[in-house]
XYZ file of C-alpha atoms in Angstrom:
417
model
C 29.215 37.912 -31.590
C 29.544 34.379 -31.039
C 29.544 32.770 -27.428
C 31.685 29.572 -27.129
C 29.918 27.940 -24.490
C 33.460 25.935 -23.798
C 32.153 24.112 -20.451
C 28.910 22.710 -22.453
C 31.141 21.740 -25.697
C 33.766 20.020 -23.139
C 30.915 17.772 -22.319
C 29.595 16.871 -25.545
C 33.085 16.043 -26.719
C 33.409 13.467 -23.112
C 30.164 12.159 -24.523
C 31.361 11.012 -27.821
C 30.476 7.219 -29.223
C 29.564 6.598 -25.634
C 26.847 4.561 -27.207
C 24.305 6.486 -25.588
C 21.680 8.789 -27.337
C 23.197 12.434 -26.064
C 20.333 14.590 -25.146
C 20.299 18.289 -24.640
C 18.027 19.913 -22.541
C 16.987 23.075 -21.171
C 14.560 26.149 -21.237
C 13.713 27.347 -24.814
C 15.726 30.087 -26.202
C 19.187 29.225 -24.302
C 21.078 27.895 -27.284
C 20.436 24.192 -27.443
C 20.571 23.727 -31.173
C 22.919 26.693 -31.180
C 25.631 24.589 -29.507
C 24.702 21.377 -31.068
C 24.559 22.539 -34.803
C 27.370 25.263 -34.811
C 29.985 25.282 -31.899
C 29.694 20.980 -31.700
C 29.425 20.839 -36.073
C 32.886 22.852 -36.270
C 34.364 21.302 -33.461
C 33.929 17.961 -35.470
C 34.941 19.678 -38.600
C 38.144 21.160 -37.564
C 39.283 17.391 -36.610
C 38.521 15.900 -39.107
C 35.311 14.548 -39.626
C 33.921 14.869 -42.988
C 30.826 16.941 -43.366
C 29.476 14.205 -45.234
C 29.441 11.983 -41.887
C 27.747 14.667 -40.058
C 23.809 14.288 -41.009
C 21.586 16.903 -39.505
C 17.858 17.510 -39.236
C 16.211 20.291 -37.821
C 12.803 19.238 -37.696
C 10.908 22.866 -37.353
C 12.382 23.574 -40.643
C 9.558 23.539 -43.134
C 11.616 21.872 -45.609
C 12.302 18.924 -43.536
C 8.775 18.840 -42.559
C 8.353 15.262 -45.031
C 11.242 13.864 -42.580
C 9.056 13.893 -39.080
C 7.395 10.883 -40.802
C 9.553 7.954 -39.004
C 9.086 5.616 -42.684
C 10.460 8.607 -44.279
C 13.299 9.687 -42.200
C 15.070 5.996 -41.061
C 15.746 5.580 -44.510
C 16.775 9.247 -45.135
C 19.705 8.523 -42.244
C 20.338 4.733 -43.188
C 21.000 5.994 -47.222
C 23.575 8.333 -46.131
C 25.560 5.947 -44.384
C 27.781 4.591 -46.691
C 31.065 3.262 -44.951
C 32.349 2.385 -41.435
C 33.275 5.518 -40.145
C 31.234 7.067 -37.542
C 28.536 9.241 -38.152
C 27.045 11.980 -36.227
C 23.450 12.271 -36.199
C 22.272 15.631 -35.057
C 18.539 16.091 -34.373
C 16.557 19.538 -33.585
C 13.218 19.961 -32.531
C 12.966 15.976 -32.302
C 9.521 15.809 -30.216
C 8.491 16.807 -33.667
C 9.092 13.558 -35.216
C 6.321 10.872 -35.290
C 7.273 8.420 -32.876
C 10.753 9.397 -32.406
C 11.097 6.770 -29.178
C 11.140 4.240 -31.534
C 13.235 5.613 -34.307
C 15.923 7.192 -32.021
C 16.368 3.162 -30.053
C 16.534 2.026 -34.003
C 19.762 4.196 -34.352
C 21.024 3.214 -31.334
C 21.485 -0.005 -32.883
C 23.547 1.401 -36.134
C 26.880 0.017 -34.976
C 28.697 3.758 -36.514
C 26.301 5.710 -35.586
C 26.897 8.148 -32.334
C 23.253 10.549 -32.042
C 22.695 13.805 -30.472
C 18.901 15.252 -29.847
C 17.645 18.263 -28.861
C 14.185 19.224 -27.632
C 11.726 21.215 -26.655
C 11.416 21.561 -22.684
C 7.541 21.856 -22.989
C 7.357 18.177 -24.284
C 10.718 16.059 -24.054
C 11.612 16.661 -20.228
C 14.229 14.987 -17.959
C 11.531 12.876 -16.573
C 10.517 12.269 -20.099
C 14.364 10.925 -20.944
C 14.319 8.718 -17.965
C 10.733 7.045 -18.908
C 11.457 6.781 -22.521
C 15.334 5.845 -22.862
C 15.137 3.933 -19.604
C 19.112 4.047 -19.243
C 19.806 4.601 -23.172
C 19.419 8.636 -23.046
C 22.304 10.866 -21.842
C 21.093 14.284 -20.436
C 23.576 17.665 -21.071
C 21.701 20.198 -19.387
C 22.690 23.407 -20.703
C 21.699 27.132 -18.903
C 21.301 30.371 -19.797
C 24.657 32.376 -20.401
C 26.609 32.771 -17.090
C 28.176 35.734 -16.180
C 31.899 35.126 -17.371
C 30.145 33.872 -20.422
C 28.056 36.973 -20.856
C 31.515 38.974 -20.294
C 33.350 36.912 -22.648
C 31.646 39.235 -25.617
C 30.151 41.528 -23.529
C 32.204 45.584 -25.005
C 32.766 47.455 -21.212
C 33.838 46.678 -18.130
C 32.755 44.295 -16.004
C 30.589 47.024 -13.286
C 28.554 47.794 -16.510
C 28.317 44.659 -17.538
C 26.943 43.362 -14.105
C 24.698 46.186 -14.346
C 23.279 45.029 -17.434
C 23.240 41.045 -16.318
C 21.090 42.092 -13.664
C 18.294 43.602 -15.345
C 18.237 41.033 -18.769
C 19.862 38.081 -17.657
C 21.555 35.555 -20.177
C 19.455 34.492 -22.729
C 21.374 34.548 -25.687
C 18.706 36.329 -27.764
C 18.270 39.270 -25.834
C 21.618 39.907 -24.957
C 22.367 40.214 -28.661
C 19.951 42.848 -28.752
C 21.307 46.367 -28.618
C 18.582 48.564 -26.593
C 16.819 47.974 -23.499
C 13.864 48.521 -25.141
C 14.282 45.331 -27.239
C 15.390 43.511 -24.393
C 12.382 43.732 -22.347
C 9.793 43.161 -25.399
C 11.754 39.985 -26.070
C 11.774 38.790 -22.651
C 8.401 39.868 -21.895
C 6.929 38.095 -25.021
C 9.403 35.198 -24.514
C 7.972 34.477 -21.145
C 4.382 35.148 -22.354
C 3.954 33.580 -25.685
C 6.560 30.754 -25.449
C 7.045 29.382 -21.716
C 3.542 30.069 -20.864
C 1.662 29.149 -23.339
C 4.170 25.696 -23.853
C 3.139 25.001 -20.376
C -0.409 25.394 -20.334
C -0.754 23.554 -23.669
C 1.032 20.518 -22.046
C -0.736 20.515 -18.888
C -4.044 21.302 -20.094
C -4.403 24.587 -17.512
C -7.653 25.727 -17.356
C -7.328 28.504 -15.551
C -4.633 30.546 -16.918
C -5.120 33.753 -14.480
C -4.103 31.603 -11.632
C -1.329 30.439 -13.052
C 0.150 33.638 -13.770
C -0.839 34.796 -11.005
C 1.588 32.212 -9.000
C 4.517 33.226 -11.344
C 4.019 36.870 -10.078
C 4.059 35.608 -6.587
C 7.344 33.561 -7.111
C 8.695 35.961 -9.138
C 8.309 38.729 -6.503
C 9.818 36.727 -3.932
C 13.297 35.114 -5.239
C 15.151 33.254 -2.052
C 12.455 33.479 0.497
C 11.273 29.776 1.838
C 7.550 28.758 0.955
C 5.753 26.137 0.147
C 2.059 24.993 -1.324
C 0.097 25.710 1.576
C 1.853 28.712 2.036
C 1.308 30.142 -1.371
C -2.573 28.895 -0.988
C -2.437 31.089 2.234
C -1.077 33.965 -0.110
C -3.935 33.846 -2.882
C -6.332 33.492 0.430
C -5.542 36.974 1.728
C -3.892 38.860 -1.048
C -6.159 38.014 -4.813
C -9.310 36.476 -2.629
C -8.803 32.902 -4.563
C -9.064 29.373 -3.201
C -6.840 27.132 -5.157
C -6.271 24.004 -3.719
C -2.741 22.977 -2.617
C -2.416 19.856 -4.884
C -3.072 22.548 -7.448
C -0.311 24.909 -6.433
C 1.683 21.577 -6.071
C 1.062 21.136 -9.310
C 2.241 24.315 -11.170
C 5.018 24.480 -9.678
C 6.307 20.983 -10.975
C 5.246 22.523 -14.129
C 7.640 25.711 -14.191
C 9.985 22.913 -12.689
C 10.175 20.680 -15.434
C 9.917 23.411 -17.683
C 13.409 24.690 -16.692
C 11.806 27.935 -16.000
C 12.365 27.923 -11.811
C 14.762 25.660 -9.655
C 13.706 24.569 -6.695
C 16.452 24.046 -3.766
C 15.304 21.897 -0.878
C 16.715 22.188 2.851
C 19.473 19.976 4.309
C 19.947 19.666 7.828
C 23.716 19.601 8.341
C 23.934 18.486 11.590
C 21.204 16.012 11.539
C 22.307 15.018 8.143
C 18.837 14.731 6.493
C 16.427 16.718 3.790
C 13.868 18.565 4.981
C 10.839 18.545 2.329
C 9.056 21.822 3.451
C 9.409 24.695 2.654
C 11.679 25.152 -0.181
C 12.980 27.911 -2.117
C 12.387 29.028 -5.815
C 14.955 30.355 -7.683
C 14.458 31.295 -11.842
C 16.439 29.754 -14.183
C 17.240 33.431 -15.448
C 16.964 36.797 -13.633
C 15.967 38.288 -17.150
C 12.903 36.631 -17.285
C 12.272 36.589 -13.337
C 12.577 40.812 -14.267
C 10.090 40.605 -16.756
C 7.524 39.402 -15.181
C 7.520 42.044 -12.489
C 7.767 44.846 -14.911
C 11.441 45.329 -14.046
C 9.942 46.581 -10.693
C 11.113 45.634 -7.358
C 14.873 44.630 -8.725
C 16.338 44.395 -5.329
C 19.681 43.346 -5.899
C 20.504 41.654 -3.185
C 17.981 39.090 -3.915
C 18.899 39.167 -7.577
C 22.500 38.457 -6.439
C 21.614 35.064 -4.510
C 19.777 33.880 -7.051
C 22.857 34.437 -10.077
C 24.663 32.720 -7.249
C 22.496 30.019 -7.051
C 22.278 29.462 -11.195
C 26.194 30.084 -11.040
C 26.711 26.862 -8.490
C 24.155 25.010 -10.569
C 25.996 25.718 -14.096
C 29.255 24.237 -12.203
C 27.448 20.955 -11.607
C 26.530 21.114 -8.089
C 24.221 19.700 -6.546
C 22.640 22.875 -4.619
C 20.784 22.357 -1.255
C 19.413 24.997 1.608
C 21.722 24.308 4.489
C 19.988 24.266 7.906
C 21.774 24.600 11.172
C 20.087 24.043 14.447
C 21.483 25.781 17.637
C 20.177 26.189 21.102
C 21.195 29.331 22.888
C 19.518 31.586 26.108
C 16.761 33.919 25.459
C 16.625 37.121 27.114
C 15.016 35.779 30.078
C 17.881 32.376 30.005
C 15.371 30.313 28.827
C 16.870 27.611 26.543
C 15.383 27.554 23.339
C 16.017 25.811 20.051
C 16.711 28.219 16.798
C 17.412 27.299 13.249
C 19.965 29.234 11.241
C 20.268 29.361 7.097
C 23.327 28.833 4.574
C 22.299 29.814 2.037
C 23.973 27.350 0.025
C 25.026 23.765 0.421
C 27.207 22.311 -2.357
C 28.145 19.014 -3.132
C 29.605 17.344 -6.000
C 31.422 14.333 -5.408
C 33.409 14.303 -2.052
C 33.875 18.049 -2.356
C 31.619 20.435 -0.631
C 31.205 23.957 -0.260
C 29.184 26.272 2.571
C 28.427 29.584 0.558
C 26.375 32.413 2.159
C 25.330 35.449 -0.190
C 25.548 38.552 1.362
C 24.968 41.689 -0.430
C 27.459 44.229 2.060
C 29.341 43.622 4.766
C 29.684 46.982 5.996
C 30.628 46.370 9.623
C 31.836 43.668 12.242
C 28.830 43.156 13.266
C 27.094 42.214 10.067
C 30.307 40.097 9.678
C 29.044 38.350 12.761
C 25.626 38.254 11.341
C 26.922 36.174 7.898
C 29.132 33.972 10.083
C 27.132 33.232 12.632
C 25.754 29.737 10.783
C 28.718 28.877 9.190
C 30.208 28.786 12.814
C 28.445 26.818 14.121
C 28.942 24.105 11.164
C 31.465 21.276 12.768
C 33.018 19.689 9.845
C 36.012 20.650 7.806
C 34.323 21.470 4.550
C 35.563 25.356 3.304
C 33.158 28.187 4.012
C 32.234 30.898 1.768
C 30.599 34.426 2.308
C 30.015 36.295 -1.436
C 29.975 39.761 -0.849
C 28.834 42.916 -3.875
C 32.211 44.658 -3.045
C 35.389 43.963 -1.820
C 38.831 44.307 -2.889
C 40.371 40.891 -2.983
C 39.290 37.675 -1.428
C 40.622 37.139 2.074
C 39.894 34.963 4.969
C 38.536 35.846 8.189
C 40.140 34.657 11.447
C 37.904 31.904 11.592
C 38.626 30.861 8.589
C 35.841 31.688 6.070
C 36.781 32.963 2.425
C 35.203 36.435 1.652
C 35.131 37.053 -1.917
C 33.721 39.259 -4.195
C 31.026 38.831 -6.696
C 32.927 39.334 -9.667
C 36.228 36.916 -8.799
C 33.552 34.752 -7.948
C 31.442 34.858 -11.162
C 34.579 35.263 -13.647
C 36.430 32.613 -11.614
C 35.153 28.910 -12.590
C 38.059 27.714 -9.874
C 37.059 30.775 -7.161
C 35.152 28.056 -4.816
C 39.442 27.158 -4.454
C 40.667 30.371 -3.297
C-alpha cells in the first residue's frame, strides 16, 4: 500500500532549483522522509535524473552516524559532485547534524546544488526556519493523511472507511496496521513516548502531570472556545491545581509548534479585525486526539468539525473563527447586542469561503439555526453548511451550498460547487 501524497509532491516539484533550502515539516510519524526519499526520489528518477545526482543522508541511520560531523559530511557531498548538472541533496533527521545552520547555508552556495531537509518537529520548528534561514529556508508543511487520501488505498466503501477515519485518524503508520488493537497501542504509545516526551525534553517541563493533564482537557473538548485563564479556571475547580496562566500559555505554544494542536483565532467579519481571546484548539489528527481520551467520548459531531478544520488547512487556507455581531429584541424588546459563530473563515488569496459544520440538519428549523450567522454576513463571498448526510449538494433559497461530508472530503474542488 503506497499513498501518493500528489498535492505535497506537486509542491516539491514547484519548489525545484528555486535556490532556496526546501524544508519539510510537520508532526513526527506523518511521512516526511517518506515523501522526500521515495515518492520525490522516483519522481526525479522517472525524468531523468541520474541516481548518481541524487545524494541522500538519513542521519538516524547508524551507519551514517560518522556523517553528522559537519568536517566529515561537506566533503562527503562536495566529492560526489562531479559535473554541472544539478544535484539533489536530500537530508533526514538533519537537527542531527552538528551545526547543520552552517553546513546547510554552505550548500546553498554550490551553484548545482538544489537541497531538501527534513526534521524533527521537537527541535527544527517553523519558528526555528525563520530564525535560522532568515529568508533562505522554504517551509512544505505536510499533514497527516486526509480523507480522500486515506480512501485512495483504503479496501471498502467510503461509510466504512469514514467509520474507521474517525476513530484512528491518518497517520500513515497506523492506518497500515490491520486491527484496531494495533491501532490504538501505536497511537497511544506514539502520543506518549514520542510527542510527549519530544516536548518535554525541549522545553525542559518539570512537571509532567500537568502537562498531560492539559492535553486531556484539550483533548476532551475539540471546537469549544477557551483560553489560558480559562483553562487555569478548569484545573482550579476540576484537579484542585494552581498553574499559572503564563504557564498554560506556555504549553500550549508547545503542542503548537509541535504540530500536535492548531489553534484558530476569531475574526470579526463585520468589524474586520482578530480577536485574540479565546481561541479554539483543534488536533492535528483525530487519531491521536482519540487516544488520549481512551477512545471515550468520540462524539462525532465534534470529531467532524475538527477533520473539517485539518481538511481546509491541508488545502492551504488560512483558517480563522468567524464572528458576527447582531443586535436584535429580547423577550422583554430590550435591544441587546449578541455574537454569532462560523465556524470557519477561509481565505487564501482573494478567495474566501464561510463554512459552518453541522452534524444533521434534520428540520427547517435547525436549517434556520446553521444559517442564521451566515445571514447575517453582508458580503458576496460563497457560504457553506457541511452536513453528515445528504444526498447531493444543493443550495438553499438564500443561497448557501449544503453539502455532504463525503463530496466535501473526496472533492479537493467541492468549496466550487
Amino acid at each position: 500500500m503506497e499513498f501518493k501524497r500528489e498535492h505535497y509532491l506537486n509542491k516539491l516539484i514547484m519548489k525545484k532549483h528555486n535556490g532556496l533550502i526546501k524544508v519539510v515539516t510537520g508532526i513526527r510519524r506523518c511521512g516526511k522522509s517518506y515523501l522526500l526519499f521515495s515518492i520525490f526520489k522516483n519522481y526525479l528518477l522517472k525524468n531523468g535524473i541520474d541516481e548518481d545526482h541524487i545524494i541522500e543522508v538519513a542521519f538516524d541511520s547508524f551507519e551514517n552516524k560518522k556523517l553528522r560531523d559537519p568536517n566529515v559530511l561537506y566533503p562527503y557531498i562536495k566529492e560526489k559532485i562531479v559535473d554541472d548538472k544539478t544535484y539533489y541533496i536530500i537530508l533526514d533527521e538533519v537537527q542531527l547534524l552538528d551545526e547543520f545552520e552552517s553546513v546547510l547555508n554552505g550548500l546553498m552556495r554550490i551553484k548545482n546544488a538544489d537541497v531538501y531537509v527534513t526534521g524533527s518537529n521537537a527541535k527544527f520548528l517553523s519558528k526555528d526556519i525563520i530564525t535560522e534561514f532568515r529568508g533562505r529556508g522554504d517551509e512544505l508543511h505536510i499533514n497527516p493523511l486526509s480523507f480522500a487520501e486515506f480512501m485512495s488505498e483504503y479496501d471498502g466503501n467510503k461509510y466504512d472507511g469514514w467509520n474507521e477515519y474517525v476513530l484512528y485518524g491518518g497517520l500513515p503508520p497506523a492506518v497500515l496496521l490491520s486491527t484496531p488493537e494495533q491501532k490504538i497501542d501505536l497511537l497511544k504509545n506514539l502520543f506518549k513516548e514520542t510527542y510527549i516526551n519530544d516536548i518535554i525534553g525541549r522545553h525542559n517541563i518539570k512537571n509532567r502531570d500537568e502537562f498531560e493533564e492539559l492535553i486531556d482537557i484539550l483533548a476532551s473538548s475539540i471546537g469549544s472556545l477557551t483560553n489560558p485563564k480559562k483553562l487555569t479556571d478548569t484545573f482550579k475547580s476540576k484537579k484542585q491545581k494552581t498553574i499559572s496562566i503564563n504557564t498554560i500559555k506556555n504549553y500550549l505554544d508547545y503542542l503548537c509548534d509541535a504540530f500536535v494542536v492548531d489553534k484558530a483565532v476569531r475574526y470579526d467579519i463585520k468589524g474586520r479585525k482578530y480577536i485574540d481571546t479565546p481561541q479554539k484548539y483543534y488536533f492535528s489528527d483525530v487519531g491521536l486526539r482519540n487516544a488520549r481520551i481512551n477512545f471515550r467520548q468520540i462524539e462525532e459531531n465534534h470529531t467532524m468539525e475538527n477533520i473539517i478544520f485539518n481538511e481546509l488547512l491541508s488545502r492551504d487556507y488560512n483558517v480563522d473563527i468567524g464572528l458576527v455581531t447582531v443586535s436584535q429584541k429580547d423577550k422583554n424588546g430590550k435591544l441587546i447586542r449578541k455574537q454569532l459563530e462560523v465556524d470557519f473563515v477561509c481565505n487564501k488569496g482573494s478567495k474566501r469561503y464561510y463554512v459552518q459544520s453541522a452534524f444533521a440538519i434534520p428540520d427547517a428549523k435547525k436549517m434556520q439555526q446553521e444559517s442564521n450567522s451566515l445571514l447575517r454576513i453582508d458580503d458576496s463571498f460563497k457560504k457553506i453548511i457541511v452536513v453528515k448526510d445528504t444526498p447531493a449538494p444543493w443550495y438553499t433559497e438564500d443561497g448557501i451550498l449544503v453539502i455532504g461530508i463525503y463530496d466535501f472530503l473526496l472533492n479537493t474542488n467541492s468549496l466550487d460547487y
